mmCIF file of C-alpha atoms and ligand atoms in Angstrom:
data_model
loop_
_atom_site.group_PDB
_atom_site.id
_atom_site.type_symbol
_atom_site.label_atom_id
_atom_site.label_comp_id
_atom_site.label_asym_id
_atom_site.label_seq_id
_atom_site.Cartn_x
_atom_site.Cartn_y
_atom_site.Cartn_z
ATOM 1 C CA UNK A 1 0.000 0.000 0.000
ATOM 2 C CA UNK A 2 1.190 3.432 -0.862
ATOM 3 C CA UNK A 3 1.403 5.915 1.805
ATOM 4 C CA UNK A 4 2.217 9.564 1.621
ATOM 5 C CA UNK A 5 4.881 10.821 4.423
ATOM 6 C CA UNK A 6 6.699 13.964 5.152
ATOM 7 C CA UNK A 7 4.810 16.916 4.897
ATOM 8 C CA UNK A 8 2.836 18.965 6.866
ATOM 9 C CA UNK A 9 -0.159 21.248 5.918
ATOM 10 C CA UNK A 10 -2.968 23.423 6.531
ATOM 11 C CA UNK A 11 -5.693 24.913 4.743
ATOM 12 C CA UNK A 12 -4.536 28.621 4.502
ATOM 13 C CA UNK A 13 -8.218 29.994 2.967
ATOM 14 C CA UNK A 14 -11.590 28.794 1.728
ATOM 15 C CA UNK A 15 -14.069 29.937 -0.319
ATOM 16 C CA UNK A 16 -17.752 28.735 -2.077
ATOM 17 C CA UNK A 17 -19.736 30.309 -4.734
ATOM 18 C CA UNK A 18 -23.065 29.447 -5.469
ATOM 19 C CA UNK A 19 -24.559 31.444 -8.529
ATOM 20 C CA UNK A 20 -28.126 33.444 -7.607
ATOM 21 C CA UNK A 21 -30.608 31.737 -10.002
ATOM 22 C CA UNK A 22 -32.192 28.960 -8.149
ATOM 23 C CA UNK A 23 -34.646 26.338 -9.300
ATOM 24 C CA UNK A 24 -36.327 25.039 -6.437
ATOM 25 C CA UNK A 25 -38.076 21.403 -6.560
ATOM 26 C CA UNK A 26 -41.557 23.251 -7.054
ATOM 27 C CA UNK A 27 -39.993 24.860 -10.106
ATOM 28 C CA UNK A 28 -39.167 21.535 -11.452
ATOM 29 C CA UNK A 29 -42.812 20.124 -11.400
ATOM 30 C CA UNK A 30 -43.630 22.692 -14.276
ATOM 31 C CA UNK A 31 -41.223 20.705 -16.894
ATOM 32 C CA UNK A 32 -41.715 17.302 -15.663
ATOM 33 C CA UNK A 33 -44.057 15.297 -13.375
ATOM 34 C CA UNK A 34 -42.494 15.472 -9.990
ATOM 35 C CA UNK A 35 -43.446 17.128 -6.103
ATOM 36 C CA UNK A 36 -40.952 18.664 -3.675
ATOM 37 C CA UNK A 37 -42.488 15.680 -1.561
ATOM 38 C CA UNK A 38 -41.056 12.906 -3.739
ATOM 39 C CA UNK A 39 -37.616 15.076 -4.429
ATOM 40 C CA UNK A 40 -36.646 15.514 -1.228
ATOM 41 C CA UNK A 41 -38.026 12.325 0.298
ATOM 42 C CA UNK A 42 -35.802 10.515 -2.285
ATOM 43 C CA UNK A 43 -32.460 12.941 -2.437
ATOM 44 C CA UNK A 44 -32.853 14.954 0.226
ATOM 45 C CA UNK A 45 -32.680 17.831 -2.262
ATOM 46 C CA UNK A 46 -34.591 20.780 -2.040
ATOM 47 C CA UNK A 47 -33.392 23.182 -4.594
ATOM 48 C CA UNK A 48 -29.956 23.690 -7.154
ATOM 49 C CA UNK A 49 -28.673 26.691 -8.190
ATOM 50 C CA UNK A 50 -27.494 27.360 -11.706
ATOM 51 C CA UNK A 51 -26.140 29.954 -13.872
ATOM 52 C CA UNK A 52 -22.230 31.100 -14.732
ATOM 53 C CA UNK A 53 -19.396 29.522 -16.607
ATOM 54 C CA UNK A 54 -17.311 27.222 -14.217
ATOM 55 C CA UNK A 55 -14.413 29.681 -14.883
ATOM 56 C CA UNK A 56 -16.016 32.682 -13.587
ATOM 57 C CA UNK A 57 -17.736 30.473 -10.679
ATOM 58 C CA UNK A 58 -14.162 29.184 -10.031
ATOM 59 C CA UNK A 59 -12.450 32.601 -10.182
ATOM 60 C CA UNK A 60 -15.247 33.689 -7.436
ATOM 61 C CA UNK A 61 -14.430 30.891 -4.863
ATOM 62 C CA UNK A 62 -11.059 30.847 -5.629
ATOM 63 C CA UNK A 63 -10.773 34.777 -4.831
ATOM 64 C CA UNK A 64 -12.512 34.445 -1.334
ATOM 65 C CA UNK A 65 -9.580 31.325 -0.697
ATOM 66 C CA UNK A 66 -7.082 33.394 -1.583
ATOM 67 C CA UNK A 67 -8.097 36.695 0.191
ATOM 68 C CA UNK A 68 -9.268 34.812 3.500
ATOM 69 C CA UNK A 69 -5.280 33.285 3.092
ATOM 70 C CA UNK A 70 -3.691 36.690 3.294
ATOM 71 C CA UNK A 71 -1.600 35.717 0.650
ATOM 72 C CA UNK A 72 -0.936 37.247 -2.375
ATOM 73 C CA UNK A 73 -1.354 35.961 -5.913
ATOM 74 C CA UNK A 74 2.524 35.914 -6.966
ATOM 75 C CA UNK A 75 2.525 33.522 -3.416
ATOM 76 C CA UNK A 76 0.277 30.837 -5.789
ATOM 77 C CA UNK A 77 2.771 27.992 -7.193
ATOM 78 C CA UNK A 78 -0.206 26.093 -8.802
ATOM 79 C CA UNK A 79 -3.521 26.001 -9.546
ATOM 80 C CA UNK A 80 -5.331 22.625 -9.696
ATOM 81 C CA UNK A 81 -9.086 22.752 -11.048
ATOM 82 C CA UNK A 82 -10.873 20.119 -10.468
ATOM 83 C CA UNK A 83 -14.318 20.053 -13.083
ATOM 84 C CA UNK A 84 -16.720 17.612 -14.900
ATOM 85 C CA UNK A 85 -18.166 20.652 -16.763
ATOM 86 C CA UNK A 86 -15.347 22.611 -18.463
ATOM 87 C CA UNK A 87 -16.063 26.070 -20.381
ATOM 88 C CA UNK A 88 -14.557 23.955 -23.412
ATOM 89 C CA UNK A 89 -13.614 20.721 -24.433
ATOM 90 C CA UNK A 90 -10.146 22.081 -25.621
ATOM 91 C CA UNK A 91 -8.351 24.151 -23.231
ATOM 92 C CA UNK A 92 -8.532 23.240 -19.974
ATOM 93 C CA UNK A 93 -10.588 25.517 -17.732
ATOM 94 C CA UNK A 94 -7.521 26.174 -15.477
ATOM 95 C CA UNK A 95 -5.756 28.404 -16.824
ATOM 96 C CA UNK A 96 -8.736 30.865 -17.421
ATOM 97 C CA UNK A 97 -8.691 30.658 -13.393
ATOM 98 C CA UNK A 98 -5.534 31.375 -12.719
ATOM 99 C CA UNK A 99 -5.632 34.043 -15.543
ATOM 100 C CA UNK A 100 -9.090 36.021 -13.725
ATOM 101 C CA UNK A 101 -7.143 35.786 -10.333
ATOM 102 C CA UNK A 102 -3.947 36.924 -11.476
ATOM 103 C CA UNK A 103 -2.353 34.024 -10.723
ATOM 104 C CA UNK A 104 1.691 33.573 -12.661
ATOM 105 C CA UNK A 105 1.948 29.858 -12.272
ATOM 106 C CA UNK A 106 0.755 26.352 -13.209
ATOM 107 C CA UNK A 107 -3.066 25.616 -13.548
ATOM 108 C CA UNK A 108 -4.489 22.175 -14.742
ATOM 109 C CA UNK A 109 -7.647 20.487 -14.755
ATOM 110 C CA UNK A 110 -8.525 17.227 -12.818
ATOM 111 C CA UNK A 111 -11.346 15.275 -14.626
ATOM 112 C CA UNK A 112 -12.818 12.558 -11.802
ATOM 113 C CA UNK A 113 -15.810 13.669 -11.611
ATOM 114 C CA UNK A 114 -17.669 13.935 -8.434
ATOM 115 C CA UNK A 115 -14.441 12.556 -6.284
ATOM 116 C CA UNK A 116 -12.251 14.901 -8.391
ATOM 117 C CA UNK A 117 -11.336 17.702 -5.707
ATOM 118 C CA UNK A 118 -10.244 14.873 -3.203
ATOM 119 C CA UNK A 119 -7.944 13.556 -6.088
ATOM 120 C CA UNK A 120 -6.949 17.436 -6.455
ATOM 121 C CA UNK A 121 -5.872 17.150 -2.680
ATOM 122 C CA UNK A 122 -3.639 14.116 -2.769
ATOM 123 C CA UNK A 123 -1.683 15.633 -6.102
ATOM 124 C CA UNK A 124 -1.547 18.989 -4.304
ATOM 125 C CA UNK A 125 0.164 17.218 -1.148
ATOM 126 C CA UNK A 126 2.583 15.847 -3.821
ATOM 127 C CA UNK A 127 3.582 19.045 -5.234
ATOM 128 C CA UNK A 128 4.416 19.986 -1.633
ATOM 129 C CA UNK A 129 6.336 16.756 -0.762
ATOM 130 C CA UNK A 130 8.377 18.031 -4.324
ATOM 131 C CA UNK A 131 9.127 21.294 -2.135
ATOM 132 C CA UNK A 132 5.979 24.070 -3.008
ATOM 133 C CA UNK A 133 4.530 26.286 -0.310
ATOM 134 C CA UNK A 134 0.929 27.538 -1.517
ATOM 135 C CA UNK A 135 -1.517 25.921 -3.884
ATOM 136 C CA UNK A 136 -5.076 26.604 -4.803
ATOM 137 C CA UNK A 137 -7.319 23.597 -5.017
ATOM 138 C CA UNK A 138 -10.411 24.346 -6.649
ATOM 139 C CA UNK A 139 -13.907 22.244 -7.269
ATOM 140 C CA UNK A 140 -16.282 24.060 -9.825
ATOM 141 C CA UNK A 141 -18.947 23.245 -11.682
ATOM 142 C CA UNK A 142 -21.500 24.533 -14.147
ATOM 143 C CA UNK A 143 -23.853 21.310 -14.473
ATOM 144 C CA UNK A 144 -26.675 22.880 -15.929
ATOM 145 C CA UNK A 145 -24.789 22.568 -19.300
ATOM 146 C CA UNK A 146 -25.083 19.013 -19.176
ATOM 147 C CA UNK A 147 -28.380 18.479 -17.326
ATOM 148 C CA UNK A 148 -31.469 18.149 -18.889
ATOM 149 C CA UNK A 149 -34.375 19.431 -16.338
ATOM 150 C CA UNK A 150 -36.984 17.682 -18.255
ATOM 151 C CA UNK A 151 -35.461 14.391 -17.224
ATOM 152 C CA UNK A 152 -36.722 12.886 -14.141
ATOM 153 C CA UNK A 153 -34.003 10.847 -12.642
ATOM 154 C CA UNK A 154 -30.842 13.533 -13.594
ATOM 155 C CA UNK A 155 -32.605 17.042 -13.862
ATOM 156 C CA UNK A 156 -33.611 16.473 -10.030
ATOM 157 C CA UNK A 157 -30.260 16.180 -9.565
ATOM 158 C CA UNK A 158 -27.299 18.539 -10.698
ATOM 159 C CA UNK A 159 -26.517 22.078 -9.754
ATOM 160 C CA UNK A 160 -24.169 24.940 -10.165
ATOM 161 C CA UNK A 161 -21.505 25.814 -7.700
ATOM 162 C CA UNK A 162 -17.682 26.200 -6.615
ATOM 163 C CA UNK A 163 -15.435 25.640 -3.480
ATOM 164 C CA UNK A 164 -12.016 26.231 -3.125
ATOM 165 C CA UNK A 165 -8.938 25.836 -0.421
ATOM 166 C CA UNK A 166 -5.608 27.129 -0.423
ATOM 167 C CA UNK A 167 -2.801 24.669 0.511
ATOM 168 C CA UNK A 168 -0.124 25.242 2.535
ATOM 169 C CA UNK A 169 3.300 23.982 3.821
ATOM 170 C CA UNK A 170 3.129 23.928 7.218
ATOM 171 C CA UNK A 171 6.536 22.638 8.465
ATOM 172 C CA UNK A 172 5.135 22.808 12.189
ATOM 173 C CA UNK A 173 3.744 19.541 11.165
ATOM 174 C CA UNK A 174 0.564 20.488 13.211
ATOM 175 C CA UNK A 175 -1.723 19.567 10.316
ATOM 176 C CA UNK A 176 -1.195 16.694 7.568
ATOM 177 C CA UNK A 177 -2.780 13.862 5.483
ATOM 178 C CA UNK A 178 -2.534 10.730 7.846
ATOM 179 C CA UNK A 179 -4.452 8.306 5.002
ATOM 180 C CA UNK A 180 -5.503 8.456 1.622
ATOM 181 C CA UNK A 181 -7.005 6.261 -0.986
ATOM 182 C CA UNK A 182 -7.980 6.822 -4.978
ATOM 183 C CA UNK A 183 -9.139 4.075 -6.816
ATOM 184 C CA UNK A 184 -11.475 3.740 -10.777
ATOM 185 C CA UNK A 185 -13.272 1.020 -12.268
ATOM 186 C CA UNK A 186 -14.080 2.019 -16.183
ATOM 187 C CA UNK A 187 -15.821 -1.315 -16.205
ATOM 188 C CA UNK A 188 -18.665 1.306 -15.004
ATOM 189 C CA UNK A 189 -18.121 3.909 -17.216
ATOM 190 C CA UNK A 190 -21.394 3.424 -19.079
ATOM 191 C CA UNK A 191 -23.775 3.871 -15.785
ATOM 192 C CA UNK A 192 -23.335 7.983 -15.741
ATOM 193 C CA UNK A 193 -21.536 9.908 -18.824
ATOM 194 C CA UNK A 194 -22.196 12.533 -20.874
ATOM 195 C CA UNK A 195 -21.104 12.333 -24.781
ATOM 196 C CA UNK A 196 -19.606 15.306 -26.108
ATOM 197 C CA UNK A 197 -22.500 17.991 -26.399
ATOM 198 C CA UNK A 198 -25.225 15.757 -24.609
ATOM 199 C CA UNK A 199 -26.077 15.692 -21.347
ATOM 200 C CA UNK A 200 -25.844 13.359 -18.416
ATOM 201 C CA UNK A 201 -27.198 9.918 -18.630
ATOM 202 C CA UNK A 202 -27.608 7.663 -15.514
ATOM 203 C CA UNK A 203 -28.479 4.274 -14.335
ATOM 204 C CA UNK A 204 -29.473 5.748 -10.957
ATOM 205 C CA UNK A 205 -30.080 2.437 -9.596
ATOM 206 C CA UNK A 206 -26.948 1.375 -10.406
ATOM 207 C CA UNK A 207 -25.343 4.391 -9.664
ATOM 208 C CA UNK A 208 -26.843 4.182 -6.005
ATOM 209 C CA UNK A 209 -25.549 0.580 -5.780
ATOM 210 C CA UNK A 210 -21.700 0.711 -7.371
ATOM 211 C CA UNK A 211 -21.477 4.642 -4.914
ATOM 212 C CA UNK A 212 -22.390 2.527 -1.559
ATOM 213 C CA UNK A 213 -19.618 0.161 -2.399
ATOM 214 C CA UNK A 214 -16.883 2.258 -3.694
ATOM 215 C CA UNK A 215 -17.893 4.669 -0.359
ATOM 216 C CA UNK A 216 -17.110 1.329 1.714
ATOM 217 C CA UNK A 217 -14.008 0.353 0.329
ATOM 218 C CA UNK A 218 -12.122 3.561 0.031
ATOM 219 C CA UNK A 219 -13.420 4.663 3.565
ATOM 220 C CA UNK A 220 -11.974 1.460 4.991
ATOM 221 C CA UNK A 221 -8.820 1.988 2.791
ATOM 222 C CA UNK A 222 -7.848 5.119 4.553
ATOM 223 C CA UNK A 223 -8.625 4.496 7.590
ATOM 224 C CA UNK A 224 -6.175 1.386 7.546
ATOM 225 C CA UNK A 225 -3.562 3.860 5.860
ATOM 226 C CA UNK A 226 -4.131 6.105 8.959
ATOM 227 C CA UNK A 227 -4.411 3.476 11.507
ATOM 228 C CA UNK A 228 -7.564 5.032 12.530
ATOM 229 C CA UNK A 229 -11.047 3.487 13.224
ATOM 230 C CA UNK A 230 -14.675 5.353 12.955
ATOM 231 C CA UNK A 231 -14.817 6.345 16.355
ATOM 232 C CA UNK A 232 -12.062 8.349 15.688
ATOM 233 C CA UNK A 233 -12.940 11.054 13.023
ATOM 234 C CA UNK A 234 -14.814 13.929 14.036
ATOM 235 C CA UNK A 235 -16.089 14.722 10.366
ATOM 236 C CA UNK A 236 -16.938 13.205 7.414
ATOM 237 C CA UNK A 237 -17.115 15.568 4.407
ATOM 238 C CA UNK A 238 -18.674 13.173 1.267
ATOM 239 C CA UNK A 239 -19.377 14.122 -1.921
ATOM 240 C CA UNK A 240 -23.678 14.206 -1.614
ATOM 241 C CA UNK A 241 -25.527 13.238 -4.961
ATOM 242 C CA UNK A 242 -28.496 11.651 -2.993
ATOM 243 C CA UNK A 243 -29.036 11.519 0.918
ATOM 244 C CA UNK A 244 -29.572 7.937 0.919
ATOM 245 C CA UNK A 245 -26.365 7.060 -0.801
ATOM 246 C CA UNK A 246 -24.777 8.398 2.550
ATOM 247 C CA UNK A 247 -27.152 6.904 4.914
ATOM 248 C CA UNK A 248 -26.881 3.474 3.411
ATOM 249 C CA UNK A 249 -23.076 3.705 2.914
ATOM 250 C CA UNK A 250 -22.723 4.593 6.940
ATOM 251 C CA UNK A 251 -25.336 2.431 8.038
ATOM 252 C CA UNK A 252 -22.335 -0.411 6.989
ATOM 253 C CA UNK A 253 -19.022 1.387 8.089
ATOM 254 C CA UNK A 254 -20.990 2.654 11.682
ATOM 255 C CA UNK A 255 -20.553 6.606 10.831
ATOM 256 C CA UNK A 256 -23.811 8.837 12.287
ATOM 257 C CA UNK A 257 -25.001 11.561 10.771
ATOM 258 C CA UNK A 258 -24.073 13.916 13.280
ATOM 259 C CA UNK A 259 -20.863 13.698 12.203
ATOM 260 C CA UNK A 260 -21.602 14.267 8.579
ATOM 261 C CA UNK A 261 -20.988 17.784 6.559
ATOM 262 C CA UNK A 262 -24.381 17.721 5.061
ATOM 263 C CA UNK A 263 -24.931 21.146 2.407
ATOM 264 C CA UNK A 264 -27.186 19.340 -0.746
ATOM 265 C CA UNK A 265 -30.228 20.445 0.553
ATOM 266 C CA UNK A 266 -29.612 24.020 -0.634
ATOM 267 C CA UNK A 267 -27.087 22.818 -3.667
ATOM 268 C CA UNK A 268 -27.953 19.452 -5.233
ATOM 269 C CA UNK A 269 -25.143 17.419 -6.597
ATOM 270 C CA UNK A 270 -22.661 20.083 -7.752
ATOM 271 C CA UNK A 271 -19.924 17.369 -8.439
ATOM 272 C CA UNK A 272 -16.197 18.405 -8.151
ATOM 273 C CA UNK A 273 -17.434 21.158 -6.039
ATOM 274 C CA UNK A 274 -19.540 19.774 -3.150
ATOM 275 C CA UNK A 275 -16.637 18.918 -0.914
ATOM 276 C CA UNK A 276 -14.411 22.289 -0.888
ATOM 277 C CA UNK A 277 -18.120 23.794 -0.461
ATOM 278 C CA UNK A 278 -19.054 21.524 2.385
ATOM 279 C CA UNK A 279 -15.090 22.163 3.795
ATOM 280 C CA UNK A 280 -15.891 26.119 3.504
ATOM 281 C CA UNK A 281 -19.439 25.833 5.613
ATOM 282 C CA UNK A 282 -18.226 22.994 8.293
ATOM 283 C CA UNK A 283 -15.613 25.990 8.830
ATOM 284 C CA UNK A 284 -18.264 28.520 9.042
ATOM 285 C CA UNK A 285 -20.028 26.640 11.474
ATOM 286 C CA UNK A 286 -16.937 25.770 13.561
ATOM 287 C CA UNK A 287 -17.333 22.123 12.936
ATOM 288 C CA UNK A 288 -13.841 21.665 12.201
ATOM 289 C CA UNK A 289 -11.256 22.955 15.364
ATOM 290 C CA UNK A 290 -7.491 22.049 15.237
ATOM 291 C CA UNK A 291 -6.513 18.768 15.870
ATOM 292 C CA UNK A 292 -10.040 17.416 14.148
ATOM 293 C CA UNK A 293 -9.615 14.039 12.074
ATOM 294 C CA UNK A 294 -11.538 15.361 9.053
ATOM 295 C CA UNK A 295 -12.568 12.634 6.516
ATOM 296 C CA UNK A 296 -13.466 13.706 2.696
ATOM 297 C CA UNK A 297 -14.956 11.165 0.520
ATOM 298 C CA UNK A 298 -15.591 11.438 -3.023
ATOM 299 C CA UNK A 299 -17.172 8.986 -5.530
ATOM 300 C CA UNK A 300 -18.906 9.280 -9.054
ATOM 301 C CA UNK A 301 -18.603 9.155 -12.636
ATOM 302 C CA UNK A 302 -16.014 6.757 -13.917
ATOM 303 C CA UNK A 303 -16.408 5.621 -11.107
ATOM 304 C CA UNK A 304 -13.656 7.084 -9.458
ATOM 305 C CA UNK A 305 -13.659 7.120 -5.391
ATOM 306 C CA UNK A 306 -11.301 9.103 -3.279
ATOM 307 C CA UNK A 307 -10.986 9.941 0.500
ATOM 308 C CA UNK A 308 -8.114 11.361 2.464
ATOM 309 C CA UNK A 309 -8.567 11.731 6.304
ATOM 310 C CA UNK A 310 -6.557 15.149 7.375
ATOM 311 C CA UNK A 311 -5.531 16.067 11.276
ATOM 312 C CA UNK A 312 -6.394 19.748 10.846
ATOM 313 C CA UNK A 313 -4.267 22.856 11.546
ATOM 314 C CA UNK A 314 -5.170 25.817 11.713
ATOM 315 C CA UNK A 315 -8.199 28.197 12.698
ATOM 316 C CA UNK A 316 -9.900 29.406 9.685
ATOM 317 C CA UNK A 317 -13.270 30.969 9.340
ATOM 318 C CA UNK A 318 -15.472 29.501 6.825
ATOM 319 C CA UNK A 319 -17.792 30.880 4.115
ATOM 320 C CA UNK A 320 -22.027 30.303 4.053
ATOM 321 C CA UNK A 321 -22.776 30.311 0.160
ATOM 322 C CA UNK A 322 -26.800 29.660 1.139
HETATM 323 O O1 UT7 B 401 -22.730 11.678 -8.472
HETATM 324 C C1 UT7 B 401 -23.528 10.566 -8.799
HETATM 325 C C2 UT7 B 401 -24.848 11.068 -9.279
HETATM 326 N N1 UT7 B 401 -25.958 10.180 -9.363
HETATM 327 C C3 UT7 B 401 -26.548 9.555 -8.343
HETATM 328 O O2 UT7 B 401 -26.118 9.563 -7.221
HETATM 329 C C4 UT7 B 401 -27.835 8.803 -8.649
HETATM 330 C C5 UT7 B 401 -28.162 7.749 -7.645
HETATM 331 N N2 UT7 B 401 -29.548 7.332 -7.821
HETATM 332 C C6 UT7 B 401 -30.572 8.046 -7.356
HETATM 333 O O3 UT7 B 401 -30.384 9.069 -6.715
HETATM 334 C C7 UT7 B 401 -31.951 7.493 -7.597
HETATM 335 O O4 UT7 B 401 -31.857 6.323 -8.400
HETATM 336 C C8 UT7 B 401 -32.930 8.495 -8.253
HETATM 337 C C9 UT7 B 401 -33.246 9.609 -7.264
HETATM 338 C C10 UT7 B 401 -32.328 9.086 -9.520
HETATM 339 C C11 UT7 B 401 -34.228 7.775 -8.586
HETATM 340 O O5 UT7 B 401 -34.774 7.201 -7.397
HETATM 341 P P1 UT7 B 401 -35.286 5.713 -7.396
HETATM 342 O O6 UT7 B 401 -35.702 5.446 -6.013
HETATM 343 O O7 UT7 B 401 -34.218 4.831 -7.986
HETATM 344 O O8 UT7 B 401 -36.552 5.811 -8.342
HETATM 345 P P2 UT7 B 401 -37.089 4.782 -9.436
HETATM 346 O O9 UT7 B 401 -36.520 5.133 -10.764
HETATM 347 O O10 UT7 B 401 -36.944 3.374 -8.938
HETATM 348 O O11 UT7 B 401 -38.621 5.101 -9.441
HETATM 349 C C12 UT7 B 401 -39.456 4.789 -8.300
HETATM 350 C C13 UT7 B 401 -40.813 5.430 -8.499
HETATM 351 C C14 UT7 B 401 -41.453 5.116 -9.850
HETATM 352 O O12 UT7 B 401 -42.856 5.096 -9.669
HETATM 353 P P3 UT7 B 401 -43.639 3.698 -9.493
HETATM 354 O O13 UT7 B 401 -43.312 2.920 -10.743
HETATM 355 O O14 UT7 B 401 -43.067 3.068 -8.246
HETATM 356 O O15 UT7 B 401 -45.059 4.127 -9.386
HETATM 357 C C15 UT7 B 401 -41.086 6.298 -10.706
HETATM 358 O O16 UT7 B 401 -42.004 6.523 -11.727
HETATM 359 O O17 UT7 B 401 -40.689 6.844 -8.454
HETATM 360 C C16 UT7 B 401 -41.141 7.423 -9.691
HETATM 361 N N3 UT7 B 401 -40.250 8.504 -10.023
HETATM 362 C C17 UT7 B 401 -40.479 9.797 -9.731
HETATM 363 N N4 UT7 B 401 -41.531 10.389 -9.137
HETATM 364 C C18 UT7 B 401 -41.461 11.733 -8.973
HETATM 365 C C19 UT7 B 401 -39.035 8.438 -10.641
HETATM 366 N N5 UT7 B 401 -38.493 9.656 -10.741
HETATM 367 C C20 UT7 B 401 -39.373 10.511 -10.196
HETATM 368 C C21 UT7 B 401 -39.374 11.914 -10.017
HETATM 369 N N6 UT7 B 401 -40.443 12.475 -9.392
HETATM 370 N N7 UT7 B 401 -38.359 12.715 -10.402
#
């Protein structure tokens, strides 16, 4: 098993974006036959926002990280964007970012899908094993592109929105990444995808079923990595496409909901950026303190699954995007 020693860190600022337009569940009922009963009995949903270009929703997030940080934009050594729903096929959204933040330094995209910004957090801790200081991390999505709200299984689904954290080198070694686990299985690839210029397709079902396994194993992969059990993290921070997924998923590993980051009642699935968003509000509401074992959990398209479990540093104040 790999494992990741060495460095220490601490999320230096955080920032989420929602955009303003909102379509609540009783807004969906007019283009397809559906009640905020059903919606949010099922999901948990209860409305997703939409609107924007992930670039500019990215630049927005990203700005609040890097303000909040105190840092300034020549302190950036990389950008890492991670995005289902690029502004184009061909360039990567990235660089745009970095560009509307005034940012002089790397900027790539990470294309996981929903457990993309997780797999944006374990490169990032690379680049600072390989000696940076400061990184921006970035989830963003503009969903609506791909969704069609006429469809009943997906258009109840996807929203708009962006999260971001900057990443520092902390050589106090207060904070750090004491397990982590990525993992894909393209055998799945045909159960949620989106051709070029379509929109999303799902087996939900399926979807539910292959998301409460890959939650299980990677869980139970980093918490061996970090010699940790349940009982001992303080806060889970999953990626959220349906309420259920969770609550199955931890009815097997023993998590409660108490400790879970829960934010999709006000965003629907927003993908890449649900866990920097969730990160940004568990801050706001002091969930997270130093010394907190902090799970994040990602799984989706692909399917790809990440989680890294973090001993947190730091005392940063969080951002409500609701
Ligand atoms: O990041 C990954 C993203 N994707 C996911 O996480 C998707 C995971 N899957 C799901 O969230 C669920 O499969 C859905 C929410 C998409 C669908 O829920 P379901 O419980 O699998 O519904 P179903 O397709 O089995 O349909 C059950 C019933 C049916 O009615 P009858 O035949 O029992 O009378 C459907 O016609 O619910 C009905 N139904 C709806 N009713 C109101 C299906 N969709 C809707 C709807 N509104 N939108």
């Amino acid at each position: 098993m790999p494992s990741l020693p060495g460095v220490g860190f601490r999320f230096a600022g955080v920032g989420a974006h929602l955009p303003e337009k909102v379509i609540a569940n009783d807004d969906l009922s007019d283009s397809m036959d559906t009640t905020d009963e059903w919606i949010r009995e099922r999901t948990g949903i209860g409305a997703r926002h939409v609107g924007g270009m992930t670039s500019e929703l990215a630049i927005e997030a990203g700005r609040q990280a890097l303000e909040r940080s105190g840092l300034a934009p020549a302190d950036i050594q990389q950008v890492i964007l991670a995005t289902t729903s690029p502004d184009f096929m061909c360039p990567g959204t990235a660089p745009a970012v970095a560009h509307g933040l005034g940012l002089d330094c790397g900027a790539f995209d990470v294309q996981a899908a929903c457990s993309g910004w997780v797999y944006g957090l374990v490169v990032a801790n690379g680049f600072l094993l390989q000696g940076m200081d400061n990184l921006l991390v970035i989830g963003a999505e503009s969903l609506d592109r791909i969704t069609d709200y006429t469809a009943r299984d997906t258009g109840i689904l996807f929203g708009n929105g962006a999260g971001a954290a900057v990443i520092q080198r902390d050589d106090s070694d207060a904070g750090r990444i004491l397990g982590w686990d990525l993992g894909a299985d393209g055998d799945y690839v045909h159960i949620l995808y989106s051709e070029h210029d379509g929109v999303l397709t799902m087996d939900g079902k399926e979807v539910f079923r292959q998301a409460v396994t890959a939650i299980q194993r990677t869980t139970t992969a980093s918490l061996e990595m970090a010699g940790l059990t349940v009982d001992d993290i303080d806060l889970v921070i999953p990626h959220q496409a349906n309420v259920r997924i969770v609550e199955a998923a931890w009815k097997r590993l023993g998590f409660s909901m108490d400790k879970t980051a829960m934010i999709l009642e006000h965003t629907g699935n927003t993908s890449a950026a649900t866990i920097p968003m969730a990160l940004a509000d568990s801050l706001y509401k002091e969930r997270i303190t130093e010394g907190s074992k902090v799970l994040f959990l990602g799984f989706g398209a692909g399917m790809t699954w990440s989680s890294v479990i973090v001993d947190y540093a730091g005392s940063l104040t969080g951002t409500a995007a609701w």
